[in-house]
mmCIF file of the C-alpha atoms, coordinates in Angstrom:
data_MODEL
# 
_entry.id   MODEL 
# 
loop_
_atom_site.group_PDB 
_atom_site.id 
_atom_site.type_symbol 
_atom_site.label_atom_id 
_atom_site.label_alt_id 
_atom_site.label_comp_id 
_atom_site.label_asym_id 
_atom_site.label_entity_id 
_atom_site.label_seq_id 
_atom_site.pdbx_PDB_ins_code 
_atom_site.Cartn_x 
_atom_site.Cartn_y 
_atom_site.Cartn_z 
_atom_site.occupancy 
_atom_site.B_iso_or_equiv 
_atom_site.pdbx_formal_charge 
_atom_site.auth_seq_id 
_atom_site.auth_comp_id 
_atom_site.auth_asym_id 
_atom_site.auth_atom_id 
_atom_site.pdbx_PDB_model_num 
ATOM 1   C CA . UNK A 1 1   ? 151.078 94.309  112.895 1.00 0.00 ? 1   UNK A CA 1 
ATOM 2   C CA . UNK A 1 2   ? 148.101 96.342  111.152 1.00 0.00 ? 2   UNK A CA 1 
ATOM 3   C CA . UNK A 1 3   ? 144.967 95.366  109.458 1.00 0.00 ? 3   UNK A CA 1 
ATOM 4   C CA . UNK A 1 4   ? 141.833 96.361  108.311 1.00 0.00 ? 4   UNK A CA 1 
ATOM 5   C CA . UNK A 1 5   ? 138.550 94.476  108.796 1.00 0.00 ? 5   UNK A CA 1 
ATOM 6   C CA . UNK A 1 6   ? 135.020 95.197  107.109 1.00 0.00 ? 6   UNK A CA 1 
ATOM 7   C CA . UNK A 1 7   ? 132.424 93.082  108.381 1.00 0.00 ? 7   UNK A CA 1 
ATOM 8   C CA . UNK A 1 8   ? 129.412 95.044  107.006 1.00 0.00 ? 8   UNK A CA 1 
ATOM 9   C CA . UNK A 1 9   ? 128.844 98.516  105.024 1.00 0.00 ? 9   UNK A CA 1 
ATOM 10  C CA . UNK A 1 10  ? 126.696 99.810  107.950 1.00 0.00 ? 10  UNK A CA 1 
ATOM 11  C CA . UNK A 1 11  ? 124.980 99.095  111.443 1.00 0.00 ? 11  UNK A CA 1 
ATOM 12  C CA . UNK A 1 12  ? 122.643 100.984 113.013 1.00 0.00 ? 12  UNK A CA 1 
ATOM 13  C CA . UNK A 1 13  ? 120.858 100.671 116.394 1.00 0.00 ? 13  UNK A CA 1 
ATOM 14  C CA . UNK A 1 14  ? 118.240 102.688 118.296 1.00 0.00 ? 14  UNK A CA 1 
ATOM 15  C CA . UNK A 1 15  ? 114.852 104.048 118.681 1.00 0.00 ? 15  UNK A CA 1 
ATOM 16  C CA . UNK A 1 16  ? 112.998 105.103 115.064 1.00 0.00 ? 16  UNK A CA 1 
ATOM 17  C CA . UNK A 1 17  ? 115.897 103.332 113.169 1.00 0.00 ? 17  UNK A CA 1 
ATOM 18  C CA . UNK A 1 18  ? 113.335 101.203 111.185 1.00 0.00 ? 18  UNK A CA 1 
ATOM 19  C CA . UNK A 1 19  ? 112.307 104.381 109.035 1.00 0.00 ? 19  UNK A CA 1 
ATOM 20  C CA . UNK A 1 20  ? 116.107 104.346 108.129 1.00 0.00 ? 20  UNK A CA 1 
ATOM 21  C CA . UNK A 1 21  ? 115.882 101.437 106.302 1.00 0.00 ? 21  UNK A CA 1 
ATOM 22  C CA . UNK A 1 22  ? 114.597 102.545 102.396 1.00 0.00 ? 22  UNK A CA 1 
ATOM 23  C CA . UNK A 1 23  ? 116.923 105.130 102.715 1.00 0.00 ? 23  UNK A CA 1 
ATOM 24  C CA . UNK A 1 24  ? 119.417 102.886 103.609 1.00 0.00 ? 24  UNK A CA 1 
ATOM 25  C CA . UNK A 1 25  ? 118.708 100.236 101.387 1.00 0.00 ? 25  UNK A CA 1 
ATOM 26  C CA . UNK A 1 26  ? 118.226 102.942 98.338  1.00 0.00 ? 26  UNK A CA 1 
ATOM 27  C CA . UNK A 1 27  ? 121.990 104.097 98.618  1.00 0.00 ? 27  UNK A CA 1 
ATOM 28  C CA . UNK A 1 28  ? 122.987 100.205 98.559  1.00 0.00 ? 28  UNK A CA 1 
ATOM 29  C CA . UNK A 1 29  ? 120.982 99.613  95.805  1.00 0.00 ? 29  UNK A CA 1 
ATOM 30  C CA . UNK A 1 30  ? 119.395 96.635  98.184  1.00 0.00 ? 30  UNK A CA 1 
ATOM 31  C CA . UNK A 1 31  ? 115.897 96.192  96.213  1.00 0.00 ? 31  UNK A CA 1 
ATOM 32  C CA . UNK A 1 32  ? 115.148 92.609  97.890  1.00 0.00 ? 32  UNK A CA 1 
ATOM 33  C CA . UNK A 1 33  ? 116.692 91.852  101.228 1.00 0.00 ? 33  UNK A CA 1 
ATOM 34  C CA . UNK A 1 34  ? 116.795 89.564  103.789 1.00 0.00 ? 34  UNK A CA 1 
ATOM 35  C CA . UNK A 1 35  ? 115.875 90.172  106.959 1.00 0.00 ? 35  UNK A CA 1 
ATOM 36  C CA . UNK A 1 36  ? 117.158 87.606  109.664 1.00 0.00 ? 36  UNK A CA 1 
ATOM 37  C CA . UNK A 1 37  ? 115.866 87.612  112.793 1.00 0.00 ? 37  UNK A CA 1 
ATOM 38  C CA . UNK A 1 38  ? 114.759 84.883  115.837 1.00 0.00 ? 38  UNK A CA 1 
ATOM 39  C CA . UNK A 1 39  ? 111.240 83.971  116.503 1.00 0.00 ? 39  UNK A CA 1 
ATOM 40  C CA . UNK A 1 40  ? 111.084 86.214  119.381 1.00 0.00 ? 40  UNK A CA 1 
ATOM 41  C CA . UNK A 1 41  ? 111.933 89.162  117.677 1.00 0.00 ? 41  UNK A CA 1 
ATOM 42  C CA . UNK A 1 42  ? 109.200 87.948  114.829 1.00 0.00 ? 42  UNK A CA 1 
ATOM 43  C CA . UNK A 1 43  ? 106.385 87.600  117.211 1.00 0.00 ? 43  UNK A CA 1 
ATOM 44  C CA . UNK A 1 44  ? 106.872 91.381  118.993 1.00 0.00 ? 44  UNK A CA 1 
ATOM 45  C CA . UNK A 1 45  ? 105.790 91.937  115.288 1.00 0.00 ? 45  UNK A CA 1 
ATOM 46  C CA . UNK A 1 46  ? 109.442 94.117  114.868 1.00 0.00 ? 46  UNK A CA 1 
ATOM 47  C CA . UNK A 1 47  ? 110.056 91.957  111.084 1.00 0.00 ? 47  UNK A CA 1 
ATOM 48  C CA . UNK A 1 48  ? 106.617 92.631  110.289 1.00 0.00 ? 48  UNK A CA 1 
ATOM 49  C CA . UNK A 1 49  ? 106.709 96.648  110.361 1.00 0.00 ? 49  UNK A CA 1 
ATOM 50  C CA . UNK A 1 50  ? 110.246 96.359  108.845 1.00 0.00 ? 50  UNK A CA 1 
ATOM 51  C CA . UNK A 1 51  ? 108.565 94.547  105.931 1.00 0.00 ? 51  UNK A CA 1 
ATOM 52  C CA . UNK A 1 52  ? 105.552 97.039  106.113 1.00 0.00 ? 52  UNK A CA 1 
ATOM 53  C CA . UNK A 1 53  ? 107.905 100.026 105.882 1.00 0.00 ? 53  UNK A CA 1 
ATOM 54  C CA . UNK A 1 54  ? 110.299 98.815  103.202 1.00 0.00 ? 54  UNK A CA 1 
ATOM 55  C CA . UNK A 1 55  ? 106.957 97.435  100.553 1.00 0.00 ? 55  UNK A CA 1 
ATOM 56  C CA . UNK A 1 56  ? 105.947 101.171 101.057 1.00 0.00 ? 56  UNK A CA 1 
ATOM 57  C CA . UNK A 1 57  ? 109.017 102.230 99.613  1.00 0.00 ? 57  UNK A CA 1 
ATOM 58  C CA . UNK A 1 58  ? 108.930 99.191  96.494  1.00 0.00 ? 58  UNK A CA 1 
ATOM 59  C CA . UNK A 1 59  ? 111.603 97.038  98.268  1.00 0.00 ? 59  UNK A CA 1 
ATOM 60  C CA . UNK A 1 60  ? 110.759 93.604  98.443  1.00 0.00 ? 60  UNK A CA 1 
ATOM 61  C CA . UNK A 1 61  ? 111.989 91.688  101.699 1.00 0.00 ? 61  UNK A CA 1 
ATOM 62  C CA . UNK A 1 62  ? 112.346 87.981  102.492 1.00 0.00 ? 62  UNK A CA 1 
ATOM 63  C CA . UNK A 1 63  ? 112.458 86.560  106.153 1.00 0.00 ? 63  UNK A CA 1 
ATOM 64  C CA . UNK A 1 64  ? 114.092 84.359  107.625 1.00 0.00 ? 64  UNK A CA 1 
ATOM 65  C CA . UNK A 1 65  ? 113.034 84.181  111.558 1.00 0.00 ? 65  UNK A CA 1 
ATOM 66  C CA . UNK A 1 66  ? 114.721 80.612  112.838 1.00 0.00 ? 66  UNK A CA 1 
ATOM 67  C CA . UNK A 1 67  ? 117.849 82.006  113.848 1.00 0.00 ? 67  UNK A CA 1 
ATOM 68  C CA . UNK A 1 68  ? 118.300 80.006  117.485 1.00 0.00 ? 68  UNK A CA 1 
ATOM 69  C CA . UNK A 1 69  ? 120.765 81.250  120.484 1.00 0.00 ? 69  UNK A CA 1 
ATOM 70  C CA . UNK A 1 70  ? 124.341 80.282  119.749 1.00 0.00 ? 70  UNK A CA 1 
ATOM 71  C CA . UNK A 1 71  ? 123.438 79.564  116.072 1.00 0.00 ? 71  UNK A CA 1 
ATOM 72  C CA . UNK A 1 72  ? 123.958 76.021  114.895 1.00 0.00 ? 72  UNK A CA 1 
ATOM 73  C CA . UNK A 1 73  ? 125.564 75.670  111.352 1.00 0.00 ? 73  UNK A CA 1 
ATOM 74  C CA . UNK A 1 74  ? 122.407 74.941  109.861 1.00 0.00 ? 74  UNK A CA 1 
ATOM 75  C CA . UNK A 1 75  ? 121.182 78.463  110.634 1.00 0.00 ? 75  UNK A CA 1 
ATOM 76  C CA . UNK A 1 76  ? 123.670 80.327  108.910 1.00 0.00 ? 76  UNK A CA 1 
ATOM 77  C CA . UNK A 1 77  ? 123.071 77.321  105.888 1.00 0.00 ? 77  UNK A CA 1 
ATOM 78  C CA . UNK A 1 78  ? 119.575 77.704  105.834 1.00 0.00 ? 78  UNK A CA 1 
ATOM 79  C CA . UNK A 1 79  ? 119.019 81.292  105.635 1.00 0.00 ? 79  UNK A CA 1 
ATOM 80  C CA . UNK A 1 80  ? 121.900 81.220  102.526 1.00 0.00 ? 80  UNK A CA 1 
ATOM 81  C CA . UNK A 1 81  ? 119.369 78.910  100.829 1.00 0.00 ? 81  UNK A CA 1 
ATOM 82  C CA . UNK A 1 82  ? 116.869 81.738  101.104 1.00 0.00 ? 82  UNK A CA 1 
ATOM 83  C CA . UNK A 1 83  ? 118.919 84.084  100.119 1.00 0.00 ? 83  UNK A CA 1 
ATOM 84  C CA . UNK A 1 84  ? 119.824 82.273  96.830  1.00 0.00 ? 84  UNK A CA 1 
ATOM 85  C CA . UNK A 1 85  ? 116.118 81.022  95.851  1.00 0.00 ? 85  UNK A CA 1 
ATOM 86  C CA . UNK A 1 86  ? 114.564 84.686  96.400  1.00 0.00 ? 86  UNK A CA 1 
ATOM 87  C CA . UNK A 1 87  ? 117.829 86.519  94.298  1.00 0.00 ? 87  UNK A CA 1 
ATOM 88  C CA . UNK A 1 88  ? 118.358 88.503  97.475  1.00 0.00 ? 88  UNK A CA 1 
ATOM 89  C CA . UNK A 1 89  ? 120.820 91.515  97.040  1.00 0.00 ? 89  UNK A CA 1 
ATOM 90  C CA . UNK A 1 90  ? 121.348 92.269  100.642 1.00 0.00 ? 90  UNK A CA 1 
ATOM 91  C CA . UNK A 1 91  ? 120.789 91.188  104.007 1.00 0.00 ? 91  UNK A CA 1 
ATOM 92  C CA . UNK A 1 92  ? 119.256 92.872  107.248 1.00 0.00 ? 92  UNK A CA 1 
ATOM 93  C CA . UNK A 1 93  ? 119.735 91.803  110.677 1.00 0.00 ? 93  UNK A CA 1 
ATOM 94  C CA . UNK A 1 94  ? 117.648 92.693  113.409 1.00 0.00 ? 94  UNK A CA 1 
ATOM 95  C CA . UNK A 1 95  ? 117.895 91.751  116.797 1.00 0.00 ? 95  UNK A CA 1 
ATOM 96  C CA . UNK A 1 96  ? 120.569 90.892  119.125 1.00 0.00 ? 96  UNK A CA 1 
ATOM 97  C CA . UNK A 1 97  ? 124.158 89.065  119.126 1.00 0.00 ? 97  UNK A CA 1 
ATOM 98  C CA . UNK A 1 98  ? 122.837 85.572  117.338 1.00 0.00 ? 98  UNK A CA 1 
ATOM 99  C CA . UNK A 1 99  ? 120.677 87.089  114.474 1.00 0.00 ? 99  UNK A CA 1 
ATOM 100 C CA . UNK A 1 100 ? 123.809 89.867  113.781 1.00 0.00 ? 100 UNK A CA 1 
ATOM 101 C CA . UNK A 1 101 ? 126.192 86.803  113.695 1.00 0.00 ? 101 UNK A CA 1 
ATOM 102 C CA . UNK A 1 102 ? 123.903 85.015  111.190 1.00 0.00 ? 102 UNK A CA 1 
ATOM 103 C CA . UNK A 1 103 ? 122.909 87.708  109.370 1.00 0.00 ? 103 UNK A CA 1 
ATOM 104 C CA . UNK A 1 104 ? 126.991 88.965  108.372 1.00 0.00 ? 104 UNK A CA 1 
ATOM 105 C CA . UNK A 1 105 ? 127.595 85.410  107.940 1.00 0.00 ? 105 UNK A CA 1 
ATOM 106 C CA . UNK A 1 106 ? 124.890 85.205  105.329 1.00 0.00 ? 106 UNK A CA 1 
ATOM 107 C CA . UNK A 1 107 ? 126.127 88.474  103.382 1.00 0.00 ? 107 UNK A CA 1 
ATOM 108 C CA . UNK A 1 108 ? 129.614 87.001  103.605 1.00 0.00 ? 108 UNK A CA 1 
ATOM 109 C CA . UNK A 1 109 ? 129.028 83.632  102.417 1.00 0.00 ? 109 UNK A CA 1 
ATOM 110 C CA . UNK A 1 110 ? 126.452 84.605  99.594  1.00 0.00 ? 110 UNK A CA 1 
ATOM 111 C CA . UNK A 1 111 ? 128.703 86.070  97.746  1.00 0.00 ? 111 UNK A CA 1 
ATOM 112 C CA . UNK A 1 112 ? 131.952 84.173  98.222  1.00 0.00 ? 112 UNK A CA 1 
# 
């Protein structure tokens, strides 16, 4: 049996990654994403230089920052509502397993 499975156009991980991100977004044509993340990653302040770094570069970003370990349904339906009422063209997850599950389930959903 063979397959092929795309869950995402691109992940990246590791130290100065967030300067990545216009560049990254620029190529996707992402002009207002969504960034989903947990409330622990918010309050390190992570989101906030993310958002910092991509205004400086005339993206607009939404947040979403709820995301909960082992998300419940209502994360994943939540954060779609978000997506929807700010016209979001892409999605950004940052942080571990639970905010990377949300966050592809968000792009998935959104525009199936």
């Amino acid at each position: 049996m063979s397959f092929s499975f795309h869950s995402v156009p691109l992940i990246e991980s590791g130290l100065g990654k967030v300067a990545l991100l216009p560049d990254v977004c620029e190529r996707l044509k992402i002009k207002r994403p969504l960034i989903v993340t947990d409330e622990g990653i918010y309050k390190l302040g992570i989101a906030n230089k993310i958002i910092l770094t991509l205004n400086r570069n005339n993206i607009e970003p939404c947040l979403y920052n709820q995301v909960l370990a082992d998300p419940p349904e209502s994360n994943i339906f939540d954060a779609i509502k978000i997506f929807k009422d700010f016209q979001s063209d892409g999605v950004i997850g940052l942080g571990g397993g639970s905010s990377m599950d949300v966050a592809k389930a968000v792009s998935y959903f959104s525009v199936n």
